[in-house]
Amino acid sequence: MSNGRGHACRNYIARERSFVASGSRDVVLGPSKPCAMTEKPHAILYVFQVKKGQEAAFEVAWADVTREIHAKCGSLGSRLHTWVGGTYWAYAQWPSREALENAQIEGHETLMEARKRMVEACESMEVFGEGNIVHDLFVKEA
């Protein structure tokens, strides 16, 4: 999905709402409809179904993608959680929706390589939801 400035980091490569790794649809890690820009912190919840035996490879690739997006695209980072049966979910945060929309991945070969490894380790990936942060009650480490 192009916003006139190329692919945004949130979309990785975007055309469909979800994908099957062995299928022909591309990965969406963001919504397909444009939303109003705000200056409030913004968060996205991703759900990953990881292939059996690929959990360690997925976790390494996810961490690499997250570090690269933070360093090159300006995200505030992400947290990865695991559940039963190879299901993972991640909560990613951005300074604002505008920062997310303006983030670019083109020319970041390390990011693209890490994203490819992450996708290859998954059976499916999906955006579960996204929105502006209303209350932030995470405890900050001292």
CSV table of C-alpha atoms in Angstrom, one decimal:
chain,number,residue,atom,x,y,z
A,1,MET,CA,0.0,0.0,0.0
A,2,SER,CA,1.5,3.3,-1.0
A,3,ASN,CA,0.7,6.6,0.6
A,4,GLY,CA,2.4,8.6,-2.1
A,5,ARG,CA,5.7,8.3,-0.3
A,6,GLY,CA,6.2,4.5,-0.6
A,7,HIS,CA,5.5,1.7,1.9
A,8,ALA,CA,5.1,2.7,5.5
A,9,CYS,CA,6.8,0.6,8.2
A,10,ARG,CA,3.4,-0.4,9.6
A,11,ASN,CA,2.4,-2.1,6.4
A,12,TYR,CA,5.7,-3.9,5.7
A,13,ILE,CA,4.1,-5.0,2.4
A,14,ALA,CA,0.4,-4.3,2.3
A,15,ARG,CA,-2.5,-5.4,0.2
A,16,GLU,CA,-4.6,-7.9,2.2
A,17,ARG,CA,-5.9,-7.9,5.8
A,18,SER,CA,-4.0,-11.1,6.7
A,19,PHE,CA,-1.9,-13.8,4.9
A,20,VAL,CA,-0.9,-17.4,4.8
A,21,ALA,CA,2.9,-17.6,4.5
A,22,SER,CA,2.7,-20.2,1.7
A,23,GLY,CA,-0.1,-18.3,-0.1
A,24,SER,CA,0.1,-15.4,-2.6
A,25,ARG,CA,-1.3,-12.6,-0.5
A,26,ASP,CA,1.0,-10.0,1.0
A,27,VAL,CA,1.4,-9.2,4.7
A,28,VAL,CA,-0.5,-6.4,6.3
A,29,LEU,CA,0.6,-5.3,9.7
A,30,GLY,CA,-1.6,-2.2,9.8
A,31,PRO,CA,-5.2,-1.3,8.7
A,32,SER,CA,-6.1,-0.9,5.1
A,33,LYS,CA,-8.3,2.2,5.6
A,34,PRO,CA,-6.8,5.6,6.2
A,35,CYS,CA,-7.5,7.2,9.5
A,36,ALA,CA,-7.3,10.8,10.8
A,37,MET,CA,-3.8,11.8,12.0
A,38,THR,CA,-3.3,12.6,15.7
A,39,GLU,CA,-0.4,13.5,18.0
A,40,LYS,CA,-1.5,10.9,20.6
A,41,PRO,CA,0.7,7.8,21.2
A,42,HIS,CA,-0.5,5.0,18.9
A,43,ALA,CA,-0.5,1.3,19.3
A,44,ILE,CA,-1.0,-1.8,17.1
A,45,LEU,CA,-1.7,-5.4,18.2
A,46,TYR,CA,-0.4,-8.1,15.9
A,47,VAL,CA,-1.2,-11.8,16.1
A,48,PHE,CA,1.2,-14.4,14.6
A,49,GLN,CA,0.7,-18.1,14.1
A,50,VAL,CA,4.2,-19.6,14.0
A,51,LYS,CA,5.1,-22.8,12.2
A,52,LYS,CA,5.8,-25.7,14.6
A,53,GLY,CA,9.6,-25.9,15.1
A,54,GLN,CA,10.1,-22.3,14.0
A,55,GLU,CA,9.5,-20.6,17.3
A,56,ALA,CA,13.1,-19.7,18.0
A,57,ALA,CA,13.7,-18.5,14.5
A,58,PHE,CA,10.6,-16.4,14.7
A,59,GLU,CA,11.5,-14.8,18.0
A,60,VAL,CA,15.0,-13.8,16.7
A,61,ALA,CA,13.6,-12.4,13.5
A,62,TRP,CA,10.8,-10.5,15.3
A,63,ALA,CA,13.4,-9.0,17.7
A,64,ASP,CA,15.6,-8.0,14.7
A,65,VAL,CA,12.6,-6.4,12.9
A,66,THR,CA,11.6,-4.5,16.1
A,67,ARG,CA,15.1,-3.2,16.7
A,68,GLU,CA,15.4,-2.1,13.0
A,69,ILE,CA,12.0,-0.4,13.0
A,70,HIS,CA,12.9,1.5,16.2
A,71,ALA,CA,16.3,2.6,14.9
A,72,LYS,CA,15.3,3.4,11.3
A,73,CYS,CA,11.6,4.2,11.4
A,74,GLY,CA,11.1,5.8,14.8
A,75,SER,CA,8.8,3.4,16.6
A,76,LEU,CA,8.8,3.3,20.4
A,77,GLY,CA,9.4,-0.5,20.4
A,78,SER,CA,7.2,-3.5,20.9
A,79,ARG,CA,6.5,-6.4,23.3
A,80,LEU,CA,6.2,-10.0,22.2
A,81,HIS,CA,4.0,-12.4,24.1
A,82,THR,CA,3.4,-16.1,23.5
A,83,TRP,CA,0.4,-18.3,24.0
A,84,VAL,CA,-0.4,-22.0,23.4
A,85,GLY,CA,-0.1,-23.7,20.1
A,86,GLY,CA,2.5,-21.5,18.4
A,87,THR,CA,0.4,-18.3,18.8
A,88,TYR,CA,2.2,-15.1,19.5
A,89,TRP,CA,1.0,-11.6,19.8
A,90,ALA,CA,2.9,-8.3,19.8
A,91,TYR,CA,2.0,-4.9,21.0
A,92,ALA,CA,3.8,-2.1,19.1
A,93,GLN,CA,3.8,1.5,20.1
A,94,TRP,CA,4.5,4.7,18.0
A,95,PRO,CA,4.8,8.3,19.1
A,96,SER,CA,1.7,9.1,17.0
A,97,ARG,CA,-0.3,7.8,14.1
A,98,GLU,CA,1.4,10.4,11.9
A,99,ALA,CA,4.8,9.0,12.8
A,100,LEU,CA,3.6,5.5,11.9
A,101,GLU,CA,2.2,6.7,8.6
A,102,ASN,CA,5.3,8.6,7.6
A,103,ALA,CA,7.8,5.8,8.5
A,104,GLN,CA,9.5,4.3,5.5
A,105,ILE,CA,11.2,0.9,5.0
A,106,GLU,CA,12.6,1.3,1.5
A,107,GLY,CA,16.4,1.2,1.5
A,108,HIS,CA,16.7,-0.6,4.8
A,109,GLU,CA,18.1,-3.9,3.7
A,110,THR,CA,18.7,-5.3,7.2
A,111,LEU,CA,15.1,-4.6,8.1
A,112,MET,CA,13.8,-6.2,4.9
A,113,GLU,CA,15.9,-9.3,5.4
A,114,ALA,CA,14.7,-9.6,9.0
A,115,ARG,CA,11.1,-9.2,7.9
A,116,LYS,CA,11.5,-11.9,5.3
A,117,ARG,CA,12.8,-14.3,8.0
A,118,MET,CA,9.9,-13.4,10.3
A,119,VAL,CA,7.3,-14.0,7.5
A,120,GLU,CA,8.9,-17.4,6.6
A,121,ALA,CA,8.6,-18.6,10.2
A,122,CYS,CA,4.8,-17.9,10.2
A,123,GLU,CA,1.8,-19.7,9.0
A,124,SER,CA,-0.2,-16.4,9.4
A,125,MET,CA,0.1,-12.8,10.6
A,126,GLU,CA,-2.8,-10.4,11.3
A,127,VAL,CA,-3.5,-7.0,12.7
A,128,PHE,CA,-5.9,-7.6,15.6
A,129,GLY,CA,-6.5,-3.9,16.2
A,130,GLU,CA,-4.9,-0.5,16.6
A,131,GLY,CA,-5.7,2.8,18.2
A,132,ASN,CA,-4.6,5.8,20.1
A,133,ILE,CA,-3.5,5.3,23.7
A,134,VAL,CA,-6.1,6.7,26.2
A,135,HIS,CA,-4.4,5.7,29.5
A,136,ASP,CA,-0.9,4.3,29.9
A,137,LEU,CA,-0.6,2.4,33.2
A,138,PHE,CA,2.4,0.3,32.3
A,139,VAL,CA,4.8,0.4,35.3
A,140,LYS,CA,8.1,1.9,34.2
A,141,GLU,CA,11.2,0.2,35.6
A,142,ALA,CA,13.2,2.3,38.0
